[in-house]
Short mmCIF file of C-alpha atoms in Angstrom, two decimals:
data_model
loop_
_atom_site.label_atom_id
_atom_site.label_comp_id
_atom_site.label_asym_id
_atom_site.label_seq_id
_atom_site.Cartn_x
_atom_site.Cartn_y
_atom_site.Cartn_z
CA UNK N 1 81.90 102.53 88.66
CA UNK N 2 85.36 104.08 89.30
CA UNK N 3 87.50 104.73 85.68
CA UNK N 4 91.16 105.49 85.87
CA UNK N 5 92.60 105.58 81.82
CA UNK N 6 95.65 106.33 81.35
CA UNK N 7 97.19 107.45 77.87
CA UNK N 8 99.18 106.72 76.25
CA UNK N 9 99.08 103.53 76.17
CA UNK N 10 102.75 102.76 75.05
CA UNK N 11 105.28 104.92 74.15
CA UNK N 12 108.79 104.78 72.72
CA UNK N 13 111.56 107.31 73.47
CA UNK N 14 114.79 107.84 72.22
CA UNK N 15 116.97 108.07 75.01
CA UNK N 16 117.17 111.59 76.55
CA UNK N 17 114.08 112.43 75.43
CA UNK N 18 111.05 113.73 77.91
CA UNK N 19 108.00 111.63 78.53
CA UNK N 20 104.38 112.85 79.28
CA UNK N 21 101.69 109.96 80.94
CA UNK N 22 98.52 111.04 81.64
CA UNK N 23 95.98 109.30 84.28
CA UNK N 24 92.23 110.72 84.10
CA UNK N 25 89.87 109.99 86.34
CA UNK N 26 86.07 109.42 86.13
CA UNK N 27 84.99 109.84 89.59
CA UNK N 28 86.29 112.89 92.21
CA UNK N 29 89.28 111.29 93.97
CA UNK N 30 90.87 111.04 97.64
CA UNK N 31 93.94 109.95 96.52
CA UNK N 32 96.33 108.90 93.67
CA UNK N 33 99.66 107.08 93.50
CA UNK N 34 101.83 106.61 90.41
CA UNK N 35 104.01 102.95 90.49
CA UNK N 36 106.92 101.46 88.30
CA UNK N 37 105.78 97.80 87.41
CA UNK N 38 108.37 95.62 87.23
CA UNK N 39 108.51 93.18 84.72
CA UNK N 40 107.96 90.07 86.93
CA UNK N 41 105.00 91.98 88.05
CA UNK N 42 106.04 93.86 91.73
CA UNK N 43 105.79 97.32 92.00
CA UNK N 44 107.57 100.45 93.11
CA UNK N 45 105.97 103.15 94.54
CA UNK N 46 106.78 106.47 92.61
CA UNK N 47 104.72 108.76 94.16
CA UNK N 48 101.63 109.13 96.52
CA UNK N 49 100.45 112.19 95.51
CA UNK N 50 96.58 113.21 96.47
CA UNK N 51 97.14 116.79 94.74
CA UNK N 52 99.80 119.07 93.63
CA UNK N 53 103.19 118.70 92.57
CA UNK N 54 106.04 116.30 93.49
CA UNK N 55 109.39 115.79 92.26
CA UNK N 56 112.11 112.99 92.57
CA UNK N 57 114.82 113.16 90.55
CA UNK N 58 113.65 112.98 86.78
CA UNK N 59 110.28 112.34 87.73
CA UNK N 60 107.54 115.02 88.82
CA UNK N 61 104.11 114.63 89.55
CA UNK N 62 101.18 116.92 89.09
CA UNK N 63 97.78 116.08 90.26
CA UNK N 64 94.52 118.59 89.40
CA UNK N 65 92.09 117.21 91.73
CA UNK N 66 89.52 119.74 90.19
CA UNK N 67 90.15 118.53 86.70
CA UNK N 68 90.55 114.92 87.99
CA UNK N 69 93.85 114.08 86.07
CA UNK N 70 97.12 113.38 87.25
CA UNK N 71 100.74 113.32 85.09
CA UNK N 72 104.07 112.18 85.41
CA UNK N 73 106.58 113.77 83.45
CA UNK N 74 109.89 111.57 83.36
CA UNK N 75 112.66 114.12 81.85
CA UNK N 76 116.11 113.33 80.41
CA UNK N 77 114.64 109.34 79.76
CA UNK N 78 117.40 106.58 80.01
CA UNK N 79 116.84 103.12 78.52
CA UNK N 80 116.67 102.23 82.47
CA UNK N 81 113.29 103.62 82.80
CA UNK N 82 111.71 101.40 80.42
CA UNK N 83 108.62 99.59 81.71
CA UNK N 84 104.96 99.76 83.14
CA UNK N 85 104.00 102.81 85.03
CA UNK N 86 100.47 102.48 86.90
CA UNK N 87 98.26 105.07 88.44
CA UNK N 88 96.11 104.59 90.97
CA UNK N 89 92.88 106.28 92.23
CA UNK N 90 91.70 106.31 95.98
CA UNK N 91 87.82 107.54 96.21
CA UNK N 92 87.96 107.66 100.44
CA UNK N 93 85.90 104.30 100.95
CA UNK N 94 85.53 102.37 103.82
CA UNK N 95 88.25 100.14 102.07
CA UNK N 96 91.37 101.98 100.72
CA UNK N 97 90.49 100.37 97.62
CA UNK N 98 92.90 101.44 95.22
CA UNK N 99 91.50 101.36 91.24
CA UNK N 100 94.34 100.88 88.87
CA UNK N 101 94.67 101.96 85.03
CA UNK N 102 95.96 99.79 82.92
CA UNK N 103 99.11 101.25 82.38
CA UNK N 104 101.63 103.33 80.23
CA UNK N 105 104.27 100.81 78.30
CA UNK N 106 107.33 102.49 78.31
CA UNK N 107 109.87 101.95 75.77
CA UNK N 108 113.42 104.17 76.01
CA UNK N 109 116.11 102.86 73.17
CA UNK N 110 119.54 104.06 72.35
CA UNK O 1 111.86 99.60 109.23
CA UNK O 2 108.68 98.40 107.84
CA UNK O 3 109.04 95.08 105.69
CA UNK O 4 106.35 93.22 103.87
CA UNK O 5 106.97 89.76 103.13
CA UNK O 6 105.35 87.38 100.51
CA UNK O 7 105.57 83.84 100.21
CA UNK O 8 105.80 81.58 97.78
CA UNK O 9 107.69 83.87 94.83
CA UNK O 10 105.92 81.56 92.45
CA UNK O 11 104.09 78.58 92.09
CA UNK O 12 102.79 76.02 89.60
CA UNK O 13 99.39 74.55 90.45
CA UNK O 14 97.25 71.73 88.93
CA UNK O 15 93.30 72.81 88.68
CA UNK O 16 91.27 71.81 91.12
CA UNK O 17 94.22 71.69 93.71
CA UNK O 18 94.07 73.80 96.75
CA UNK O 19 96.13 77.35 97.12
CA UNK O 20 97.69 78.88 99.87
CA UNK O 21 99.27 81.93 99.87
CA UNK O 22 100.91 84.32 102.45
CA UNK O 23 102.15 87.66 103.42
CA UNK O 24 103.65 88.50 106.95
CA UNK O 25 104.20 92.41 107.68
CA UNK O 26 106.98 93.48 110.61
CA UNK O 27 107.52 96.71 112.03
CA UNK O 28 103.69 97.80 112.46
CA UNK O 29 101.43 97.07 114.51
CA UNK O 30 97.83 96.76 113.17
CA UNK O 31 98.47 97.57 109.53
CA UNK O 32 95.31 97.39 107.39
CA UNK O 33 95.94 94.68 105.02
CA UNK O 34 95.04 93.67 101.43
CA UNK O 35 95.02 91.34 98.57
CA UNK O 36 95.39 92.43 94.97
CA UNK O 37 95.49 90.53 91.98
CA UNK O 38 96.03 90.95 88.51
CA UNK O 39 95.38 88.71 85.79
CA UNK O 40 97.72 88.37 82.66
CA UNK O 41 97.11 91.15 80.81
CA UNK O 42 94.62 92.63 83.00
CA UNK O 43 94.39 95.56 85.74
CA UNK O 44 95.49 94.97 89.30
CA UNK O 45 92.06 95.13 91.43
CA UNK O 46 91.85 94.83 95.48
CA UNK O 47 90.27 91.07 96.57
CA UNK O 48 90.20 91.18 100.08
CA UNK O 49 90.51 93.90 103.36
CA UNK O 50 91.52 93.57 106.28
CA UNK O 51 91.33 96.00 109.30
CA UNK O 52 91.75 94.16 112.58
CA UNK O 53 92.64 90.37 113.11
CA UNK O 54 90.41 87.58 112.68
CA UNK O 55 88.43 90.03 110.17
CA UNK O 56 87.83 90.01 106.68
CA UNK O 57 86.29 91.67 103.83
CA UNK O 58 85.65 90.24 100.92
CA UNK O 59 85.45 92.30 97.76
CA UNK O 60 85.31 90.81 94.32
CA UNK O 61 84.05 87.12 94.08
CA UNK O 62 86.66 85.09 92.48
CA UNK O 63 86.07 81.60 94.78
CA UNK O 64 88.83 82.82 97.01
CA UNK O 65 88.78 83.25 100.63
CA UNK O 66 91.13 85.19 102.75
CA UNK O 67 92.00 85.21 106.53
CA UNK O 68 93.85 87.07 109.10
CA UNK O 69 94.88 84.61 111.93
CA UNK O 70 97.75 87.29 113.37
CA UNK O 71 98.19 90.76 113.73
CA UNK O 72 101.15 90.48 111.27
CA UNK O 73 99.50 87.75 108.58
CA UNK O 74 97.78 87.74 105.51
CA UNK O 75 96.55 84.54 103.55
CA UNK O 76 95.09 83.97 100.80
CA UNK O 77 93.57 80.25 100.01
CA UNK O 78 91.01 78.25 97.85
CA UNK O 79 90.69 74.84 98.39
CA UNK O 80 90.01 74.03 94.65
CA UNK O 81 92.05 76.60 91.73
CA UNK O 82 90.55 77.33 88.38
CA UNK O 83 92.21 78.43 85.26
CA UNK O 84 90.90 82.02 86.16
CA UNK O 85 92.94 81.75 89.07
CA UNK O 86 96.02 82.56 87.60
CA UNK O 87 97.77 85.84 87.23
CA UNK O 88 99.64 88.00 90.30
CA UNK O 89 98.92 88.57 93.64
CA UNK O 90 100.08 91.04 95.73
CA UNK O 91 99.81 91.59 99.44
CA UNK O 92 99.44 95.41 100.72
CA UNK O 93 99.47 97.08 103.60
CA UNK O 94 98.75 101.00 105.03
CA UNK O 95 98.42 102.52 108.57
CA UNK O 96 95.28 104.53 108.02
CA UNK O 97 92.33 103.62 105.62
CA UNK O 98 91.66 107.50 105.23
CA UNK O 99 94.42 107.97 102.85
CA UNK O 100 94.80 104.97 101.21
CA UNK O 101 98.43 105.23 100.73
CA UNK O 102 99.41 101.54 100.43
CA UNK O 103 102.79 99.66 100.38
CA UNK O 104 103.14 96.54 98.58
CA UNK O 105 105.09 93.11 98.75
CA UNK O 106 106.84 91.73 95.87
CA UNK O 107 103.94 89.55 94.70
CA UNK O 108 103.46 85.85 94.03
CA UNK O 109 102.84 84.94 90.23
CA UNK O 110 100.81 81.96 90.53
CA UNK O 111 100.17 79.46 87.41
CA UNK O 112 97.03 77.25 86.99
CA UNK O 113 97.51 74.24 84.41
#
C-alpha cells in the first residue's frame, strides 16, 4: 500500500533557528498537503501543494513529484511554531483519500 | 464563506454504548464529505466517503457506520463503542475528488472507558 514517512521524527530548535521536514513518498502522487496539528488534535492547513514551490511567510514548500518527496522549510523558528506538522499524500483515487505520515514533533525553546 | 462544523467537541462514552457524531458544512453545495480518525498515537486515516446524499462509502472496517441524510450533513454512529473506538475524528470536506484538496473541522476527541 501507500507509504508517506516523514523524518525527522522530532526535532528541537533553538529559537531563530531554520527547520528542514522531509515527507517521502512510496507510491507516485496526485497530490500533497502539509498541516499544523494542534495539540487537542485539529488541524491547520499549511499548504496544498501537488508540485513545486510555495511560500507563506516563514514557511515554503517544495514538492519533487519525480523524486516523490516533499519539504517544508520553516525559517527564523519562534517557540510559537512548536507542534505536529503532517503531510499528506493524494494518489488520484476514486476517493480523495488522503494517507497521512506520522508526523514531525516540533520543539522551538528560548 | 465556507464553514465546517463538528459536534460534540468531546465526549466520554461507556463501552458498549452507542455513538453519534456530526458534522454540518455551509456555504457549498454538494461538498464531497469524509470521516477521518486517528487513534492515540496513531496516523489519521480516511473511514468513510461521501459524494452525493444518501450515499456512502465505507473504507476501513472499524464497526462504524456513516450516513449522509442532507446535502450539508455528515454522521458518524455505532450503536455499540469498543475500546478501539477511541481516538479523534475529524470531518472533511472538498469540492472536487480530482484533487483531493480537503478542508477539515475541528475534530471530536472521543473517549471509550
Amino acid at each position: 500500500g501507500q507509504q508517506v514517512q516523514q523524518s525527522p521524527a522530532s526535532l528541537v530548535l533553538q529559537e531563530g533557528e531554520n527547520a528542514e521536514l522531509q515527507c517521502n513518498f512510496s507510491t507516485s502522487l496526485n497530490s500533497m498537503q502539509w498541516f499544523y496539528q494542534r495539540p487537542e488534535g485539529s488541524l491547520v492547513s499549511l499548504f496544498y501543494n501537488p508540485s513545486g514551490t510555495k511560500q507563506s511567510g516563514r514557511l515554503t514548500s517544495t514538492t519533487v513529484i519525480k523524486e516523490r518527496r516533499s519539504s517544508l522549510h520553516i525559517s527564523s523558528s519562534q517557540i510559537t511554531d512548536s507542534g505536529t506538522y503532517l503531510c499528506a499524500m493524494g494518489s488520484g483515487g476514486s476517493n480523495a483519500k488522503l494517507t497521512f505520515g506520522k508526523g514531525t514533533k516540533l520543539s522551538v525553546k528560548s | 464563506a465556507q464553514t465546517i462544523h463538528q459536534w460534540p467537541v468531546a465526549e466520554i462514552k461507556a463501552v458498549g454504548s452507542p455513538l453519534s457524531l456530526g458534522c454540518t458544512i455551509k456555504g457549498k453545495s454538494s461538498p464531497n464529505l469524509y470521516w477521518y480518525w486517528q487513534a492515540t498515537g496513531g496516523t489519521l486515516q480516511q473511514l468513510f466517503y461521501s459524494i452525493t446524499v444518501g450515499q456512502v462509502e465505507s473504507v476501513v472496517q472499524l464497526n462504524l457506520s456513516a450516513s449522509r441524510p442532507k446535502d450539508d450533513q455528515f454522521i458518524l454512529s455505532t450503536e455499540k463503542l469498543l475500546l478501539s473506538h477511541s481516538g479523534f475524528y475529524l470531518c472533511a470536506w472538498s469540492l472536487q475528488i480530482s484533487n483531493e484538496r480537503l478542508f477539515f473541522g475541528h475534530g471530536t476527541k472521543l473517549s471509550v472507558l
